[in-house]
Coordinates of C-alpha atoms in Angstrom, one line a residue:
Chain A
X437 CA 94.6 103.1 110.7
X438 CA 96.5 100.0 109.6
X439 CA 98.1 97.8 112.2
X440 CA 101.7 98.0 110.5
X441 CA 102.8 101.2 109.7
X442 CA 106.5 101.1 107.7
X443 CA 108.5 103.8 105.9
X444 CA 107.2 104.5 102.3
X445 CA 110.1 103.6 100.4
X446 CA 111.6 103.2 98.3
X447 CA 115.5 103.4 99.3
X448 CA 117.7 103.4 97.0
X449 CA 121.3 103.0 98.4
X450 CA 124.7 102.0 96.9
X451 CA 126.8 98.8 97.4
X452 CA 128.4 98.8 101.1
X453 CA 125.8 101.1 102.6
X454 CA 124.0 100.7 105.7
X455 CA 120.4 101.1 105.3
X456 CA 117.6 101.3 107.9
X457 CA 113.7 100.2 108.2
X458 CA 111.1 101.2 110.6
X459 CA 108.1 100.1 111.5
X460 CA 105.5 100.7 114.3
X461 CA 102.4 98.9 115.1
X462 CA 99.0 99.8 116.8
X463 CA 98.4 96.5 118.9
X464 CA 99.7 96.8 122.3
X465 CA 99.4 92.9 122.3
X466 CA 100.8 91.6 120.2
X467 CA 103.2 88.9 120.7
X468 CA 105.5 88.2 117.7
X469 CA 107.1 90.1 115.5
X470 CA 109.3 89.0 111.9
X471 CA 110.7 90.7 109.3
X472 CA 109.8 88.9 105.9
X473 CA 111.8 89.3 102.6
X474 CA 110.0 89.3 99.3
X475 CA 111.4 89.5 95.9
X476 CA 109.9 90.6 92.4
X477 CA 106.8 88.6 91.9
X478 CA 107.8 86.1 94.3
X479 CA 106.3 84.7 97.6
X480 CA 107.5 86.4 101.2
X481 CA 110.0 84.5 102.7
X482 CA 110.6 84.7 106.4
X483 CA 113.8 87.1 107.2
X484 CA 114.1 86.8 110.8
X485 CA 112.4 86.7 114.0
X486 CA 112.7 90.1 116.4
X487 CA 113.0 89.8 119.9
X488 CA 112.7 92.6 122.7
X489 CA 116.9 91.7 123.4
X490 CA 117.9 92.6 119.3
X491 CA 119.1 90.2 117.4
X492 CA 121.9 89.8 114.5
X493 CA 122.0 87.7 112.0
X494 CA 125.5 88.1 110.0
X495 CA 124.9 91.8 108.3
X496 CA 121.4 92.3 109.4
X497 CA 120.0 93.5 112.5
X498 CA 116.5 93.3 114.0
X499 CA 115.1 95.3 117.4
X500 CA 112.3 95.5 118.9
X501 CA 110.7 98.5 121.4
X502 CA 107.5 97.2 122.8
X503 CA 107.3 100.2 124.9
X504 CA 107.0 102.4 121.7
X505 CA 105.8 99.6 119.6
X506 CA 108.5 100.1 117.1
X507 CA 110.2 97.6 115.3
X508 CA 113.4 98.2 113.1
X509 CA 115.9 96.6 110.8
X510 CA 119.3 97.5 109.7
X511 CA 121.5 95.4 107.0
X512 CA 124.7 96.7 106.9
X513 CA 127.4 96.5 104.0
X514 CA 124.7 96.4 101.4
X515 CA 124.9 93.6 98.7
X516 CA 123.3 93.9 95.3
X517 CA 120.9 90.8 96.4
X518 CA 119.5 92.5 99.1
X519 CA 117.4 94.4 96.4
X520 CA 114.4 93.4 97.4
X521 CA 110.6 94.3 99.1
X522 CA 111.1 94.2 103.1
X523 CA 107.6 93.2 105.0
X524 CA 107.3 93.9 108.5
X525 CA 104.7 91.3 110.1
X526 CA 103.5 90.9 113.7
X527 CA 101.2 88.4 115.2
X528 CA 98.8 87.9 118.4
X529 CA 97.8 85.6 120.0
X530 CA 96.1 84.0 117.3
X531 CA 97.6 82.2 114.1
X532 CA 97.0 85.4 111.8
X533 CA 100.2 87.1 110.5
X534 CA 99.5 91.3 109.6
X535 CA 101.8 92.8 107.2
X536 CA 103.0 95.7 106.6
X537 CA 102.9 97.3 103.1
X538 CA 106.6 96.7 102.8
X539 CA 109.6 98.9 102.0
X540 CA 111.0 98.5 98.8
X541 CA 114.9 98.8 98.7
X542 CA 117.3 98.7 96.0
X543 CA 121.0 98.3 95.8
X544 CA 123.1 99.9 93.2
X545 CA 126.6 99.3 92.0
Chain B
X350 CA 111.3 68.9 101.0
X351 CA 108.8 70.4 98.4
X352 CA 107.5 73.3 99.7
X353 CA 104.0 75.2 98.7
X354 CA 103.0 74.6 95.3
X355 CA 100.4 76.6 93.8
X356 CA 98.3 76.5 90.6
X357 CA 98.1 78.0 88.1
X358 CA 100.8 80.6 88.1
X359 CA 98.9 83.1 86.2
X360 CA 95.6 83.5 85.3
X361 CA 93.9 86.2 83.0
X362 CA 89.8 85.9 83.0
X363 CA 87.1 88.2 81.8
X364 CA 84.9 90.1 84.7
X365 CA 82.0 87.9 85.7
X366 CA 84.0 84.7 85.0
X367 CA 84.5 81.9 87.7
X368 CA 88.2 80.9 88.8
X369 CA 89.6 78.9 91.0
X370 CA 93.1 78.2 92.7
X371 CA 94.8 75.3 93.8
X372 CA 97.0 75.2 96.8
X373 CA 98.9 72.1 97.9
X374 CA 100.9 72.6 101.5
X375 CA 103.9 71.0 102.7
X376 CA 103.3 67.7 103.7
X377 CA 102.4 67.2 107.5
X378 CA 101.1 70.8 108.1
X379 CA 97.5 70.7 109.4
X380 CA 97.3 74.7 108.9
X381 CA 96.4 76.2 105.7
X382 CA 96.0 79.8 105.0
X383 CA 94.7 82.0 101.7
X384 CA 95.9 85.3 101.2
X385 CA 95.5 88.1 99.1
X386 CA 98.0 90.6 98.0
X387 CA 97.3 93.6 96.0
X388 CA 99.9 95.5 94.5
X389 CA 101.8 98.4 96.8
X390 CA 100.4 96.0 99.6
X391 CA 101.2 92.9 101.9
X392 CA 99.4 89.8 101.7
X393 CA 95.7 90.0 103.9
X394 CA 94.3 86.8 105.4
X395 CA 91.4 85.4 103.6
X396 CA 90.9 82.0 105.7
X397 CA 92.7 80.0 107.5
X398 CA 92.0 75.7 108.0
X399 CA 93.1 73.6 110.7
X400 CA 92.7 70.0 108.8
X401 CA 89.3 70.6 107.0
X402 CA 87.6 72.9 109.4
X403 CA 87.7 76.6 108.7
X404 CA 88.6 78.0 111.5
X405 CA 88.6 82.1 110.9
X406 CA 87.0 83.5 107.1
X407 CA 86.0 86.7 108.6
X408 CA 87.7 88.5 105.6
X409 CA 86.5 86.2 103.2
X410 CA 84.0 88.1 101.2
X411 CA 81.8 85.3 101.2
X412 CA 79.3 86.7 98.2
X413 CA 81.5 85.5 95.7
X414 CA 84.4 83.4 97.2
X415 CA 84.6 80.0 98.6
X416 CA 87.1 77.8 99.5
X417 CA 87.5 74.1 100.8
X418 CA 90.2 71.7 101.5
X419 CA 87.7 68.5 102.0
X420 CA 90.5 65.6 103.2
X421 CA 92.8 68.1 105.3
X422 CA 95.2 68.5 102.7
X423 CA 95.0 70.4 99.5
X424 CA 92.9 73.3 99.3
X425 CA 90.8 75.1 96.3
X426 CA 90.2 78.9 96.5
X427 CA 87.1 79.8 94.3
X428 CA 85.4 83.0 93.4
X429 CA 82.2 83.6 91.2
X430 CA 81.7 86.0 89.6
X431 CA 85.1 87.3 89.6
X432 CA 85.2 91.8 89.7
X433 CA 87.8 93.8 88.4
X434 CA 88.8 95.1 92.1
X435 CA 89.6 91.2 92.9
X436 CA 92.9 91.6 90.3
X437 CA 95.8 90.5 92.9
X438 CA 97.8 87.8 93.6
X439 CA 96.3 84.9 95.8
X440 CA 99.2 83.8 98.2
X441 CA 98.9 80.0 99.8
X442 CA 100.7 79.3 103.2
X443 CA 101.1 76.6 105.7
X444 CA 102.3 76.0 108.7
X445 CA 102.3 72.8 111.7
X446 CA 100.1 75.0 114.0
X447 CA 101.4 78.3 115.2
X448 CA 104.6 77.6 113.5
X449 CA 106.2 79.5 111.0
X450 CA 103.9 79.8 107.5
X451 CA 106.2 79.2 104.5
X452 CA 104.2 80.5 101.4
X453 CA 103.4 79.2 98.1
X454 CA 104.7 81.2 94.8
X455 CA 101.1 82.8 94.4
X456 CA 98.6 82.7 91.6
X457 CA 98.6 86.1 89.6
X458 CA 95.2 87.0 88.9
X459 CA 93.9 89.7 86.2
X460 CA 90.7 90.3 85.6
X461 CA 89.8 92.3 82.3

């Protein structure tokens, strides 16, 4: 079993739509947790940090159940631009990052 | 300031071939990292340097790959003989320490 475990994919959702991603993972020790953002044949680029208390950062959304070991992400009012691959990633102790597969998400007019 | 630059962007070699990747971090960060990323998936950690030492290549499959980064800095990524199942993009990140790793653009690698 993979450490990160996200939803298949791919969403496909119009302009102005709220859209969710969940993740779990398998490592009851780990310590950080990120959502990363990567585009078509580009490199992942860090989205935001998730923290056990949520956090917002303008239309997205990030939270964090260490109990279950399930991480989420919610953008609302989709934007065209969000179209894009969304890896969850969660470290130990260590320096290692483990992704997820990623979700793949795409906005339509 | 610059961020990761990788070369080359692309590369298309025939199975058995040598190729090698070039990785340059952002300057001041001591921690270098390979990674692999094959298509459908996310990026897997190959090795990771702190300065010149390599500090974790447990997934390095060290039959055929090899890397180095001999003055702390830059870093080559190698692998002879390259195998069709090694097609993926090669990802380059660094980091100061267990900071946040900012990633390179990748080499795309396809092996026919």
């Amino acid at each position: 079993r993979k450490e990160v475990e996200q939803d298949p994919g791919p969403f496909n959702v119009p302009e102005g739509a709220t859209v969710a991603f969940n993740c779990t993972y398998s490592n009851s020790a780990s310590q950080s947790f990120f959502w990363y953002r990567q585009d078509c044949r580009k490199e992942p680029k860090l989205l935001m940090s998730v923290y056990s208390s949520g956090n917002e950062d303008g239309r997205f959304t990030a939270q964090l159940n260490r109990a279950s070991q399930y991480i989420s992400l919610l953008i609302r009012d989709s934007k065209l631009s969000d179209s894009a691959t969304y890896l969850c990633v969660v470290k130990g102790s260590g320096y290692a990052l483990n992704f997820g597969k990623g979700t793949s998400l795409l906005v339509t007019p | 300031e610059a961020g990761v630059v990788q070369s080359p962007r692309y590369k298309i070699i025939e199975k058995k071939q040598p190729v090698a990747f070039w990785c340059n971090p952002i300057s001041g960060h001591n921690t270098l990292y390979w990674y692999r990323q094959n298509l459908g998936q996310g990026p897997e950690l190959l090795i990771r340097y702190e300065n010149e030492e390599a500090v974790d290549d447990s997934q390095l499959p060290k039959d055929r790959f090899s890397a180095e980064r001999l003055k702390g800095v830059d870093s080559t990524l190698k692998i002879q003989p390259a195998e069709l199942g090694d097609s993926a993009v090669y990802l380059c990140a660094s980091s100061l320490s267990n900071q946040p790793q900012h990633f390179g653009d990748g080499t795309r690698l396809s092996i026919l």
